Tab-separated table of N, CA, C and O in Angstrom:
chain	number	residue	atom	x	y	z
A	1	GLN	N	16.537	36.749	37.108
A	1	GLN	CA	16.925	38.110	37.481
A	1	GLN	C	17.093	38.946	36.214
A	1	GLN	O	17.797	38.550	35.292
A	2	VAL	N	16.449	40.087	36.193
A	2	VAL	CA	16.552	40.994	35.053
A	2	VAL	C	17.915	41.668	35.073
A	2	VAL	O	18.385	42.123	36.117
A	3	GLN	N	18.533	41.732	33.921
A	3	GLN	CA	19.797	42.457	33.783
A	3	GLN	C	19.505	43.842	33.220
A	3	GLN	O	18.736	43.985	32.265
A	4	LEU	N	20.094	44.859	33.825
A	4	LEU	CA	19.905	46.238	33.390
A	4	LEU	C	21.263	46.830	33.027
A	4	LEU	O	22.209	46.761	33.816
A	5	GLU	N	21.328	47.411	31.837
A	5	GLU	CA	22.580	48.023	31.384
A	5	GLU	C	22.335	49.480	31.030
A	5	GLU	O	21.529	49.790	30.144
A	6	GLU	N	23.057	50.357	31.703
A	6	GLU	CA	22.890	51.788	31.497
A	6	GLU	C	23.916	52.322	30.504
A	6	GLU	O	25.008	51.761	30.346
A	7	SER	N	23.562	53.432	29.888
A	7	SER	CA	24.481	54.153	29.018
A	7	SER	C	24.122	55.628	29.071
A	7	SER	O	23.034	56.005	29.546
A	8	GLY	N	25.029	56.459	28.566
A	8	GLY	CA	24.779	57.895	28.571
A	8	GLY	C	25.380	58.565	29.792
A	8	GLY	O	26.250	58.019	30.447
A	9	GLY	N	24.890	59.743	30.089
A	9	GLY	CA	25.450	60.530	31.180
A	9	GLY	C	26.700	61.261	30.718
A	9	GLY	O	26.908	61.481	29.525
A	10	GLY	N	27.540	61.653	31.672
A	10	GLY	CA	28.771	62.358	31.343
A	10	GLY	C	28.845	63.685	32.063
A	10	GLY	O	28.287	63.851	33.149
A	11	SER	N	29.538	64.638	31.445
A	11	SER	CA	29.763	65.943	32.060
A	11	SER	C	29.170	67.039	31.201
A	11	SER	O	29.243	66.983	29.966
A	12	VAL	N	28.632	68.054	31.855
A	12	VAL	CA	28.011	69.154	31.148
A	12	VAL	C	28.027	70.383	32.049
A	12	VAL	O	28.138	70.259	33.278
A	13	GLN	N	27.915	71.549	31.454
A	13	GLN	CA	27.825	72.764	32.258
A	13	GLN	C	26.378	72.985	32.695
A	13	GLN	O	25.441	72.475	32.072
A	14	ALA	N	26.228	73.748	33.738
A	14	ALA	CA	24.897	74.062	34.240
A	14	ALA	C	24.040	74.655	33.126
A	14	ALA	O	24.524	75.474	32.328
A	15	GLY	N	22.788	74.197	33.070
A	15	GLY	CA	21.881	74.624	32.019
A	15	GLY	C	21.865	73.692	30.821
A	15	GLY	O	20.982	73.803	29.957
A	16	GLY	N	22.802	72.793	30.763
A	16	GLY	CA	22.892	71.852	29.656
A	16	GLY	C	21.987	70.649	29.827
A	16	GLY	O	21.218	70.558	30.792
A	17	SER	N	22.100	69.724	28.873
A	17	SER	CA	21.246	68.540	28.855
A	17	SER	C	22.077	67.272	28.704
A	17	SER	O	23.140	67.287	28.065
A	18	LEU	N	21.562	66.212	29.268
A	18	LEU	CA	22.142	64.881	29.108
A	18	LEU	C	21.019	63.863	29.063
A	18	LEU	O	19.903	64.138	29.514
A	19	ARG	N	21.335	62.686	28.534
A	19	ARG	CA	20.361	61.600	28.501
A	19	ARG	C	20.986	60.336	29.040
A	19	ARG	O	22.140	60.024	28.754
A	20	LEU	N	20.190	59.626	29.817
A	20	LEU	CA	20.572	58.303	30.294
A	20	LEU	C	19.625	57.270	29.701
A	20	LEU	O	18.422	57.527	29.560
A	21	SER	N	20.183	56.104	29.370
A	21	SER	CA	19.371	55.012	28.864
A	21	SER	C	19.602	53.766	29.699
A	21	SER	O	20.694	53.573	30.241
A	22	CYS	N	18.582	52.936	29.782
A	22	CYS	CA	18.668	51.699	30.543
A	22	CYS	C	18.039	50.581	29.718
A	22	CYS	O	16.831	50.608	29.451
A	23	GLN	N	18.880	49.642	29.291
A	23	GLN	CA	18.415	48.524	28.485
A	23	GLN	C	18.147	47.326	29.395
A	23	GLN	O	19.046	46.874	30.117
A	24	ALA	N	16.920	46.822	29.354
A	24	ALA	CA	16.556	45.665	30.165
A	24	ALA	C	16.674	44.384	29.331
A	24	ALA	O	16.361	44.378	28.141
A	25	SER	N	17.119	43.296	29.976
A	25	SER	CA	17.256	42.018	29.263
A	25	SER	C	15.902	41.366	29.036
A	25	SER	O	15.697	40.640	28.071
A	26	ASP	N	14.971	41.628	29.927
A	26	ASP	CA	13.648	41.011	29.849
A	26	ASP	C	12.677	41.936	30.568
A	26	ASP	O	12.905	42.287	31.716
A	27	ILE	N	11.622	42.316	29.882
A	27	ILE	CA	10.679	43.259	30.487
A	27	ILE	C	9.355	42.589	30.832
A	27	ILE	O	8.453	43.227	31.380
A	28	SER	N	9.228	41.296	30.508
A	28	SER	CA	7.941	40.612	30.634
A	28	SER	C	7.408	40.560	32.068
A	28	SER	O	6.204	40.567	32.288
A	29	LYS	N	8.308	40.500	33.045
A	29	LYS	CA	7.863	40.408	34.434
A	29	LYS	C	7.974	41.731	35.183
A	29	LYS	O	7.591	41.842	36.344
A	30	ILE	N	8.514	42.751	34.555
A	30	ILE	CA	8.705	44.052	35.205
A	30	ILE	C	7.386	44.797	35.300
A	30	ILE	O	6.611	44.827	34.348
A	31	LYS	N	7.143	45.395	36.466
A	31	LYS	CA	5.947	46.199	36.680
A	31	LYS	C	6.275	47.689	36.812
A	31	LYS	O	5.473	48.538	36.435
A	32	VAL	N	7.436	47.983	37.375
A	32	VAL	CA	7.825	49.376	37.604
A	32	VAL	C	9.325	49.507	37.323
A	32	VAL	O	10.098	48.609	37.659
A	33	MET	N	9.710	50.633	36.728
A	33	MET	CA	11.120	50.942	36.552
A	33	MET	C	11.379	52.345	37.096
A	33	MET	O	10.454	53.172	37.161
A	34	ALA	N	12.636	52.589	37.445
A	34	ALA	CA	12.929	53.875	38.064
A	34	ALA	C	14.376	54.272	37.857
A	34	ALA	O	15.222	53.449	37.515
A	35	TRP	N	14.635	55.544	38.072
A	35	TRP	CA	15.993	56.088	38.142
A	35	TRP	C	16.202	56.598	39.571
A	35	TRP	O	15.350	57.313	40.116
A	36	PHE	N	17.343	56.229	40.105
A	36	PHE	CA	17.778	56.732	41.401
A	36	PHE	C	19.130	57.414	41.216
A	36	PHE	O	19.815	57.194	40.212
A	37	ARG	N	19.533	58.205	42.189
A	37	ARG	CA	20.860	58.798	42.162
A	37	ARG	C	21.442	58.779	43.564
A	37	ARG	O	20.714	58.748	44.556
A	38	GLN	N	22.759	58.821	43.580
A	38	GLN	CA	23.456	58.735	44.862
A	38	GLN	C	24.759	59.510	44.800
A	38	GLN	O	25.495	59.443	43.800
A	39	THR	N	25.037	60.247	45.867
A	39	THR	CA	26.322	60.918	46.027
A	39	THR	C	27.032	60.303	47.223
A	39	THR	O	26.409	59.631	48.063
A	40	VAL	N	28.314	60.557	47.312
A	40	VAL	CA	29.124	59.950	48.366
A	40	VAL	C	28.601	60.351	49.745
A	40	VAL	O	28.366	61.534	50.002
A	41	GLY	N	28.394	59.368	50.575
A	41	GLY	CA	27.960	59.622	51.936
A	41	GLY	C	26.471	59.794	52.116
A	41	GLY	O	26.009	60.016	53.241
A	42	LYS	N	25.731	59.696	51.016
A	42	LYS	CA	24.280	59.865	51.103
A	42	LYS	C	23.574	58.612	50.626
A	42	LYS	O	24.127	57.800	49.883
A	43	GLU	N	22.322	58.484	51.039
A	43	GLU	CA	21.532	57.347	50.593
A	43	GLU	C	21.069	57.543	49.149
A	43	GLU	O	20.973	58.680	48.671
A	44	ARG	N	20.774	56.431	48.519
A	44	ARG	CA	20.247	56.488	47.163
A	44	ARG	C	18.847	57.107	47.205
A	44	ARG	O	18.006	56.706	48.022
A	45	GLU	N	18.593	58.074	46.326
A	45	GLU	CA	17.314	58.770	46.322
A	45	GLU	C	16.647	58.648	44.962
A	45	GLU	O	17.319	58.621	43.924
A	46	VAL	N	15.335	58.606	44.989
A	46	VAL	CA	14.590	58.458	43.744
A	46	VAL	C	14.656	59.741	42.927
A	46	VAL	O	14.654	60.854	43.466
A	47	VAL	N	14.732	59.568	41.615
A	47	VAL	CA	14.670	60.679	40.678
A	47	VAL	C	13.332	60.652	39.949
A	47	VAL	O	12.603	61.639	39.916
A	48	ALA	N	13.009	59.487	39.347
A	48	ALA	CA	11.763	59.346	38.593
A	48	ALA	C	11.384	57.877	38.520
A	48	ALA	O	12.249	56.999	38.532
A	49	VAL	N	10.091	57.643	38.424
A	49	VAL	CA	9.535	56.295	38.362
A	49	VAL	C	8.559	56.219	37.205
A	49	VAL	O	7.845	57.198	36.918
A	50	ILE	N	8.515	55.071	36.538
A	50	ILE	CA	7.536	54.857	35.477
A	50	ILE	C	6.955	53.457	35.615
A	50	ILE	O	7.675	52.481	35.815
A	51	TYR	N	5.625	53.379	35.551
A	51	TYR	CA	4.953	52.100	35.601
A	51	TYR	C	4.903	51.513	34.193
A	51	TYR	O	4.758	52.254	33.205
A	52	ILE	N	5.013	50.208	34.089
A	52	ILE	CA	4.908	49.535	32.803
A	52	ILE	C	3.555	49.901	32.198
A	52	ILE	O	2.525	49.830	32.847
A	53	GLY	N	3.602	50.268	30.928
A	53	GLY	CA	2.446	50.857	30.263
A	53	GLY	C	2.830	52.267	29.863
A	53	GLY	O	2.312	52.819	28.897
A	54	GLY	N	3.753	52.831	30.635
A	54	GLY	CA	4.358	54.099	30.277
A	54	GLY	C	3.521	55.325	30.515
A	54	GLY	O	3.924	56.434	30.146
A	55	VAL	N	2.370	55.156	31.155
A	55	VAL	CA	1.482	56.301	31.338
A	55	VAL	C	1.719	56.980	32.682
A	55	VAL	O	1.809	58.206	32.767
A	56	THR	N	1.840	56.194	33.731
A	56	THR	CA	1.972	56.744	35.076
A	56	THR	C	3.431	56.955	35.414
A	56	THR	O	4.245	56.050	35.311
A	57	THR	N	3.746	58.183	35.813
A	57	THR	CA	5.102	58.532	36.213
A	57	THR	C	5.078	59.279	37.537
A	57	THR	O	4.068	59.884	37.911
A	58	VAL	N	6.198	59.217	38.206
A	58	VAL	CA	6.386	59.919	39.473
A	58	VAL	C	7.739	60.598	39.415
A	58	VAL	O	8.724	59.984	38.981
A	59	TYR	N	7.798	61.847	39.829
A	59	TYR	CA	9.060	62.585	39.829
A	59	TYR	C	9.337	63.145	41.216
A	59	TYR	O	8.427	63.580	41.935
A	60	ASP	N	10.611	63.168	41.572
A	60	ASP	CA	11.004	63.904	42.759
A	60	ASP	C	10.814	65.389	42.483
A	60	ASP	O	11.016	65.855	41.359
A	61	ASP	N	10.435	66.130	43.499
A	61	ASP	CA	10.169	67.555	43.313
A	61	ASP	C	11.378	68.295	42.745
A	61	ASP	O	11.224	69.281	42.011
A	62	SER	N	12.561	67.847	43.062
A	62	SER	CA	13.768	68.557	42.642
A	62	SER	C	14.007	68.491	41.134
A	62	SER	O	14.793	69.288	40.604
A	63	VAL	N	13.360	67.562	40.435
A	63	VAL	CA	13.602	67.421	38.992
A	63	VAL	C	12.351	67.682	38.153
A	63	VAL	O	12.430	67.660	36.918
A	64	LYS	N	11.233	67.923	38.800
A	64	LYS	CA	9.993	68.162	38.048
A	64	LYS	C	10.155	69.327	37.093
A	64	LYS	O	10.690	70.384	37.454
A	65	GLY	N	9.690	69.130	35.864
A	65	GLY	CA	9.774	70.170	34.863
A	65	GLY	C	11.102	70.221	34.124
A	65	GLY	O	11.232	70.923	33.125
A	66	ARG	N	12.088	69.462	34.624
A	66	ARG	CA	13.406	69.450	33.979
A	66	ARG	C	13.760	68.061	33.428
A	66	ARG	O	14.412	67.960	32.390
A	67	PHE	N	13.349	67.023	34.129
A	67	PHE	CA	13.658	65.652	33.711
A	67	PHE	C	12.397	64.975	33.178
A	67	PHE	O	11.296	65.231	33.668
A	68	THR	N	12.604	64.084	32.207
A	68	THR	CA	11.499	63.304	31.657
A	68	THR	C	11.892	61.845	31.575
A	68	THR	O	12.897	61.506	30.940
A	69	ILE	N	11.098	60.990	32.200
A	69	ILE	CA	11.319	59.545	32.126
A	69	ILE	C	10.386	58.967	31.072
A	69	ILE	O	9.233	59.395	30.940
A	70	SER	N	10.897	58.018	30.291
A	70	SER	CA	10.071	57.395	29.266
A	70	SER	C	10.465	55.936	29.114
A	70	SER	O	11.545	55.527	29.539
A	71	LEU	N	9.568	55.183	28.505
A	71	LEU	CA	9.787	53.738	28.353
A	71	LEU	C	9.321	53.291	26.983
A	71	LEU	O	8.167	53.537	26.615
A	72	ASP	N	10.204	52.653	26.240
A	72	ASP	CA	9.876	52.031	24.960
A	72	ASP	C	9.814	50.530	25.226
A	72	ASP	O	10.841	49.857	25.257
A	73	GLN	N	8.604	50.020	25.444
A	73	GLN	CA	8.476	48.621	25.845
A	73	GLN	C	8.943	47.637	24.786
A	73	GLN	O	9.629	46.671	25.130
A	74	PRO	N	8.611	47.814	23.503
A	74	PRO	CA	9.106	46.851	22.502
A	74	PRO	C	10.629	46.769	22.477
A	74	PRO	O	11.186	45.690	22.244
A	75	LYS	N	11.297	47.899	22.738
A	75	LYS	CA	12.754	47.901	22.735
A	75	LYS	C	13.326	47.580	24.112
A	75	LYS	O	14.543	47.453	24.265
A	76	LYS	N	12.459	47.468	25.114
A	76	LYS	CA	12.884	47.208	26.501
A	76	LYS	C	13.861	48.283	26.976
A	76	LYS	O	14.863	47.995	27.650
A	77	LEU	N	13.593	49.539	26.620
A	77	LEU	CA	14.528	50.638	26.854
A	77	LEU	C	13.854	51.762	27.612
A	77	LEU	O	12.851	52.319	27.172
A	78	MET	N	14.441	52.100	28.752
A	78	MET	CA	13.974	53.235	29.544
A	78	MET	C	14.981	54.366	29.407
A	78	MET	O	16.190	54.121	29.368
A	79	THR	N	14.508	55.585	29.297
A	79	THR	CA	15.404	56.722	29.179
A	79	THR	C	15.054	57.798	30.206
A	79	THR	O	13.923	57.852	30.699
A	80	LEU	N	16.038	58.609	30.505
A	80	LEU	CA	15.851	59.772	31.364
A	80	LEU	C	16.470	60.961	30.648
A	80	LEU	O	17.693	61.035	30.511
A	81	GLN	N	15.624	61.842	30.154
A	81	GLN	CA	16.099	63.064	29.515
A	81	GLN	C	16.227	64.126	30.592
A	81	GLN	O	15.247	64.442	31.279
A	82	MET	N	17.418	64.680	30.723
A	82	MET	CA	17.695	65.651	31.772
A	82	MET	C	18.046	66.991	31.138
A	82	MET	O	19.064	67.102	30.459
A	83	ASN	N	17.185	67.972	31.350
A	83	ASN	CA	17.383	69.311	30.806
A	83	ASN	C	17.607	70.310	31.928
A	83	ASN	O	17.259	70.060	33.081
A	84	ASN	N	18.173	71.458	31.567
A	84	ASN	CA	18.433	72.519	32.540
A	84	ASN	C	19.117	71.950	33.788
A	84	ASN	O	18.691	72.198	34.921
A	85	LEU	N	20.180	71.227	33.563
A	85	LEU	CA	20.875	70.570	34.665
A	85	LEU	C	21.523	71.583	35.597
A	85	LEU	O	21.970	72.657	35.167
A	86	LYS	N	21.558	71.206	36.863
A	86	LYS	CA	22.135	72.056	37.897
A	86	LYS	C	23.293	71.310	38.580
A	86	LYS	O	23.314	70.080	38.584
A	87	PRO	N	24.225	72.041	39.178
A	87	PRO	CA	25.334	71.356	39.878
A	87	PRO	C	24.854	70.345	40.915
A	87	PRO	O	25.500	69.307	41.106
A	88	GLU	N	23.726	70.626	41.544
A	88	GLU	CA	23.213	69.692	42.560
A	88	GLU	C	22.659	68.402	41.966
A	88	GLU	O	22.318	67.477	42.697
A	89	ASP	N	22.583	68.317	40.644
A	89	ASP	CA	22.185	67.065	39.987
A	89	ASP	C	23.369	66.111	39.844
A	89	ASP	O	23.193	64.956	39.441
A	90	THR	N	24.565	66.591	40.162
A	90	THR	CA	25.751	65.746	40.074
A	90	THR	C	25.620	64.544	40.992
A	90	THR	O	25.375	64.686	42.192
A	91	ALA	N	25.764	63.346	40.419
A	91	ALA	CA	25.605	62.111	41.192
A	91	ALA	C	25.868	60.919	40.291
A	91	ALA	O	25.999	61.061	39.074
A	92	MET	N	25.897	59.749	40.907
A	92	MET	CA	25.875	58.502	40.159
A	92	MET	C	24.402	58.133	39.998
A	92	MET	O	23.656	58.112	40.998
A	93	TYR	N	23.996	57.865	38.775
A	93	TYR	CA	22.614	57.540	38.486
A	93	TYR	C	22.464	56.047	38.199
A	93	TYR	O	23.273	55.468	37.456
A	94	TYR	N	21.421	55.465	38.793
A	94	TYR	CA	21.169	54.035	38.649
A	94	TYR	C	19.760	53.792	38.131
A	94	TYR	O	18.808	54.445	38.590
A	95	CYS	N	19.627	52.842	37.218
A	95	CYS	CA	18.286	52.415	36.854
A	95	CYS	C	17.945	51.172	37.665
A	95	CYS	O	18.829	50.430	38.102
A	96	ALA	N	16.658	50.958	37.859
A	96	ALA	CA	16.184	49.858	38.690
A	96	ALA	C	14.856	49.339	38.172
A	96	ALA	O	14.107	50.078	37.523
A	97	SER	N	14.572	48.083	38.479
A	97	SER	CA	13.297	47.506	38.077
A	97	SER	C	12.722	46.661	39.206
A	97	SER	O	13.469	46.090	40.015
A	98	ALA	N	11.380	46.589	39.227
A	98	ALA	CA	10.677	45.801	40.235
A	98	ALA	C	9.636	44.931	39.549
A	98	ALA	O	9.047	45.342	38.541
A	99	THR	N	9.390	43.766	40.098
A	99	THR	CA	8.433	42.830	39.507
A	99	THR	C	7.075	42.883	40.199
A	99	THR	O	6.249	41.997	40.009
A	100	TRP	N	6.854	43.905	41.003
A	100	TRP	CA	5.530	44.091	41.588
A	100	TRP	C	5.199	45.572	41.618
A	100	TRP	O	6.066	46.429	41.645
A	101	TYR	N	3.902	45.837	41.541
A	101	TYR	CA	3.444	47.217	41.623
A	101	TYR	C	3.514	47.674	43.075
A	101	TYR	O	3.755	46.883	43.975
A	102	GLY	N	3.315	48.932	43.275
A	102	GLY	CA	3.287	49.425	44.638
A	102	GLY	C	2.683	50.804	44.677
A	102	GLY	O	2.506	51.440	43.638
A	103	THR	N	2.375	51.258	45.851
A	103	THR	CA	1.864	52.608	46.006
A	103	THR	C	2.983	53.603	45.734
A	103	THR	O	4.161	53.237	45.666
A	104	ARG	N	2.643	54.835	45.608
A	104	ARG	CA	3.663	55.852	45.375
A	104	ARG	C	4.662	55.895	46.527
A	104	ARG	O	5.840	56.153	46.338
A	105	ALA	N	4.154	55.638	47.719
A	105	ALA	CA	5.044	55.648	48.880
A	105	ALA	C	6.080	54.538	48.802
A	105	ALA	O	7.181	54.671	49.355
A	106	LEU	N	5.732	53.441	48.125
A	106	LEU	CA	6.657	52.318	48.027
A	106	LEU	C	7.606	52.447	46.839
A	106	LEU	O	8.793	52.130	46.952
A	107	VAL	N	7.110	52.892	45.709
A	107	VAL	CA	7.938	52.889	44.492
A	107	VAL	C	9.031	53.942	44.520
A	107	VAL	O	9.905	53.940	43.659
A	108	VAL	N	8.995	54.838	45.482
A	108	VAL	CA	10.076	55.825	45.598
A	108	VAL	C	11.175	55.339	46.533
A	108	VAL	O	12.155	56.050	46.758
A	109	ARG	N	11.010	54.133	47.076
A	109	ARG	CA	12.006	53.561	47.989
A	109	ARG	C	12.934	52.621	47.226
A	109	ARG	O	12.492	51.773	46.462
A	110	ALA	N	14.220	52.702	47.499
A	110	ALA	CA	15.195	51.845	46.817
A	110	ALA	C	14.946	50.369	47.116
A	110	ALA	O	15.185	49.517	46.256
A	111	ASP	N	14.441	50.056	48.307
A	111	ASP	CA	14.247	48.645	48.669
A	111	ASP	C	13.052	48.013	47.979
A	111	ASP	O	12.791	46.823	48.155
A	112	HIS	N	12.334	48.792	47.176
A	112	HIS	CA	11.226	48.225	46.377
A	112	HIS	C	11.763	47.475	45.156
A	112	HIS	O	11.057	46.676	44.552
A	113	TYR	N	13.014	47.733	44.788
A	113	TYR	CA	13.576	47.262	43.527
A	113	TYR	C	14.589	46.139	43.738
A	113	TYR	O	15.459	46.234	44.600
A	114	ALA	N	14.456	45.102	42.900
A	114	ALA	CA	15.328	43.942	43.037
A	114	ALA	C	16.499	43.954	42.068
A	114	ALA	O	17.526	43.328	42.328
A	115	SER	N	16.341	44.635	40.945
A	115	SER	CA	17.384	44.643	39.925
A	115	SER	C	17.904	46.055	39.729
A	115	SER	O	17.115	47.009	39.683
A	116	TRP	N	19.220	46.150	39.575
A	116	TRP	CA	19.876	47.461	39.449
A	116	TRP	C	20.921	47.431	38.348
A	116	TRP	O	21.567	46.403	38.104
A	117	GLY	N	21.090	48.581	37.704
A	117	GLY	CA	22.180	48.748	36.772
A	117	GLY	C	23.458	49.077	37.507
A	117	GLY	O	23.468	49.221	38.735
A	118	GLN	N	24.530	49.241	36.745
A	118	GLN	CA	25.845	49.441	37.348
A	118	GLN	C	26.104	50.881	37.730
A	118	GLN	O	27.035	51.172	38.485
A	119	GLY	N	25.298	51.795	37.214
A	119	GLY	CA	25.456	53.209	37.527
A	119	GLY	C	26.201	53.971	36.458
A	119	GLY	O	27.129	53.449	35.823
A	120	ARG	N	25.788	55.205	36.248
A	120	ARG	CA	26.453	56.116	35.310
A	120	ARG	C	26.629	57.457	36.001
A	120	ARG	O	25.714	57.979	36.639
A	121	GLN	N	27.818	58.023	35.825
A	121	GLN	CA	28.125	59.296	36.474
A	121	GLN	C	27.575	60.461	35.656
A	121	GLN	O	27.712	60.495	34.421
A	122	VAL	N	26.953	61.383	36.354
A	122	VAL	CA	26.520	62.649	35.771
A	122	VAL	C	27.177	63.758	36.580
A	122	VAL	O	27.025	63.813	37.799
A	123	THR	N	27.911	64.624	35.882
A	123	THR	CA	28.609	65.716	36.547
A	123	THR	C	28.203	67.029	35.891
A	123	THR	O	28.321	67.181	34.672
A	124	VAL	N	27.717	67.955	36.701
A	124	VAL	CA	27.282	69.252	36.211
A	124	VAL	C	28.139	70.328	36.862
A	124	VAL	O	28.153	70.453	38.086
A	125	SER	N	28.831	71.076	36.048
A	125	SER	CA	29.705	72.123	36.568
A	125	SER	C	29.024	73.485	36.474
A	125	SER	O	28.230	73.738	35.570
A	126	SER	N	29.375	74.342	37.393
A	126	SER	CA	28.750	75.669	37.425
A	126	SER	C	29.506	76.667	36.569
A	126	SER	O	30.601	76.391	36.098
């Protein structure tokens, strides 16, 4: 089982920036990594996905043009740069990894992923 450890996040005013990082214990079997977010009473929703190789990415429409997902494979480190943050971005953010590829319809689903980080809070005030 891959261990994922997140860092970063925090509190910022609307329009500000934050970064999240996700350190993987082993990337050799990982095919896809992703960031999800969740607020109280709601299901976990995809934010961004990156396929191993770092070329193919998928973004939720709500973050396109503001968030950037990246992967440094030698360092086994995935990051999410979040710019122009909005209050509606407030949530607990989780990184996740999967050991199989999938279609876009699958990789945006939380049940595609077997390994999860502990979560980091992001709070954006207006």
